[in-house]
PDB file of C-alpha atoms in Angstrom:
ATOM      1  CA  UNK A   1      12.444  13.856  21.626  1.00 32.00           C
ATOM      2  CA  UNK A   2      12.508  10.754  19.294  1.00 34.00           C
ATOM      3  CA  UNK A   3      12.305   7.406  19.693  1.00 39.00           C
ATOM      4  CA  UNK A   4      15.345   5.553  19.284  1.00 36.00           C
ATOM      5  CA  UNK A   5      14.022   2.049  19.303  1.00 45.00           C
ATOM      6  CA  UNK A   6      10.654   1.106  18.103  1.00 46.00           C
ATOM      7  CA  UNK A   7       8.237  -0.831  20.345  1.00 50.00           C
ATOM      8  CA  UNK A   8       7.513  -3.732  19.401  1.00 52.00           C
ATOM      9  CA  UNK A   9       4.855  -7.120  20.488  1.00 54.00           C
ATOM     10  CA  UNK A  10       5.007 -10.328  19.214  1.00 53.00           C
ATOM     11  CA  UNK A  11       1.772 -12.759  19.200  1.00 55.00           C
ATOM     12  CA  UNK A  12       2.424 -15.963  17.362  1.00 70.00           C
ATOM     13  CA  UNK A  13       3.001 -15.433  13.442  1.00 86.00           C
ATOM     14  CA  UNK A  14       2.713 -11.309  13.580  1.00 91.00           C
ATOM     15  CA  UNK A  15       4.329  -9.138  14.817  1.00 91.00           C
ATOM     16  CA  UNK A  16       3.642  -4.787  15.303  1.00 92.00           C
ATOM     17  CA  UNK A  17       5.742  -2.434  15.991  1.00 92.00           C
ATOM     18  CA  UNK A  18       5.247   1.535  16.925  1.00 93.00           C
ATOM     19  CA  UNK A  19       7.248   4.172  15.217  1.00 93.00           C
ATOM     20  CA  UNK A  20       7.007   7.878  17.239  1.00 90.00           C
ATOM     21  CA  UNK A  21       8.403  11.210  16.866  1.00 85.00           C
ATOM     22  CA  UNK A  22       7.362  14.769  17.796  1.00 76.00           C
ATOM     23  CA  UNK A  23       7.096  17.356  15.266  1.00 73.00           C
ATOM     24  CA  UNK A  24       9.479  16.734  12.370  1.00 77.00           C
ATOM     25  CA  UNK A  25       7.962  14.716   9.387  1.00 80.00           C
ATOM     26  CA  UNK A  26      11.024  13.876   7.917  1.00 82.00           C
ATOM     27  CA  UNK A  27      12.782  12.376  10.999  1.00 87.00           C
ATOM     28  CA  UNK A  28       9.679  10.542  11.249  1.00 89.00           C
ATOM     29  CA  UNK A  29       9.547   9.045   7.729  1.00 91.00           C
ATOM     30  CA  UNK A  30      13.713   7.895   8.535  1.00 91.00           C
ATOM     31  CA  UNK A  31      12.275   6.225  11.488  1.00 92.00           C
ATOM     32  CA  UNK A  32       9.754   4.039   9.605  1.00 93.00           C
ATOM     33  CA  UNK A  33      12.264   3.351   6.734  1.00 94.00           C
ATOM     34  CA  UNK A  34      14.738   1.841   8.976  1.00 94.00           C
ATOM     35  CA  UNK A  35      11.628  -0.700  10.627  1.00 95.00           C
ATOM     36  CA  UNK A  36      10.467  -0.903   6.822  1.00 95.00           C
ATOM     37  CA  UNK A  37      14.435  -2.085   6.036  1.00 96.00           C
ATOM     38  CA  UNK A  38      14.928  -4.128   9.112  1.00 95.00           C
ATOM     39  CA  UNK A  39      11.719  -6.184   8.756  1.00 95.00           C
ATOM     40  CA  UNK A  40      12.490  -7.100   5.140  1.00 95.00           C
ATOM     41  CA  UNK A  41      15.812  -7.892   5.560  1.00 96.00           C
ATOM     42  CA  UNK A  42      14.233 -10.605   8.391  1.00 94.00           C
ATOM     43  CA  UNK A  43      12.222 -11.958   5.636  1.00 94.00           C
ATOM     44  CA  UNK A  44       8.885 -10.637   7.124  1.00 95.00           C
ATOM     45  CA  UNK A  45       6.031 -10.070   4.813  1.00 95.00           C
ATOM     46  CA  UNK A  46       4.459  -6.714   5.991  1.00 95.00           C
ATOM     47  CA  UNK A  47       0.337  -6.738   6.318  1.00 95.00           C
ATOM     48  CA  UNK A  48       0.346  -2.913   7.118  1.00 95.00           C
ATOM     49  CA  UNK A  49       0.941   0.396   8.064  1.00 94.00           C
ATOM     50  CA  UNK A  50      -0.479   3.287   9.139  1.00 93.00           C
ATOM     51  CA  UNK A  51       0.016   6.878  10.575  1.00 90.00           C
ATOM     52  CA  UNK A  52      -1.514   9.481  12.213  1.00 91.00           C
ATOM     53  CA  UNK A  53      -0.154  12.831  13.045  1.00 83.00           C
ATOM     54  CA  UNK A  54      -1.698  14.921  15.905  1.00 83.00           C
ATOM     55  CA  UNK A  55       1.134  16.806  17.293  1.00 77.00           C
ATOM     56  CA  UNK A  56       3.439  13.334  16.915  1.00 86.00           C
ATOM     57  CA  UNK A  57       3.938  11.506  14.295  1.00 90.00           C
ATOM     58  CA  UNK A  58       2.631   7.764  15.394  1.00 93.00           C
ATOM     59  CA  UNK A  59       3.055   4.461  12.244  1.00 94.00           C
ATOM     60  CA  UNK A  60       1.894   0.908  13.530  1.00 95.00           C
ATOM     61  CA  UNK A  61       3.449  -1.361  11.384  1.00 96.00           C
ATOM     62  CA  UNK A  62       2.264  -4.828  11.338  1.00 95.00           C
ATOM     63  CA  UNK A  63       4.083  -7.855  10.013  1.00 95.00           C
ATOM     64  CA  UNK A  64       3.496 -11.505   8.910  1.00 94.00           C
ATOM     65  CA  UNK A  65       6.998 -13.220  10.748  1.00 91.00           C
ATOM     66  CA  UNK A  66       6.211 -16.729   8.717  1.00 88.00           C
ATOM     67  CA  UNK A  67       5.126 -15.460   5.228  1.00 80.00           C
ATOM     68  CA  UNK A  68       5.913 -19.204   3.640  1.00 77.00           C
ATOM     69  CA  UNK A  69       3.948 -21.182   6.462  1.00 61.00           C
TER      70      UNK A  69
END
């Protein structure tokens, strides 16, 4: 029912990754914390997020991977 990996694509300095679940909000919001966590504990500057929710939740997080180029 949930994702337990987020999908991710890499294309030179940025990086975006998709967070999914199905129905439940707060499992959803865990999900995106942990990419949130992960990506600043790599030292990744994040550019952006978004989500929509149309019977799954969706985010698209997209990150800078060199911030101090």
């Amino acid at each position: 029912m949930f994702d337990s990996e987020s999908q991710g694509s890499a294309s030179g300095c940025y990086r975006v990754e998709l967070v999914s679940s199905e129905f439940r909000q707060k499992s959803h919001q865990q999900s995106v914390q942990g990419v949130l966590d992960e990506g600043n504990a790599r030292g990744w500057r994040l550019v952006s997020a978004t989500t929509d929710a149309c019977g799954a939740w969706v985010t698209g997080v997209w990150w800078d991977t060199t911030p101090d180029r």
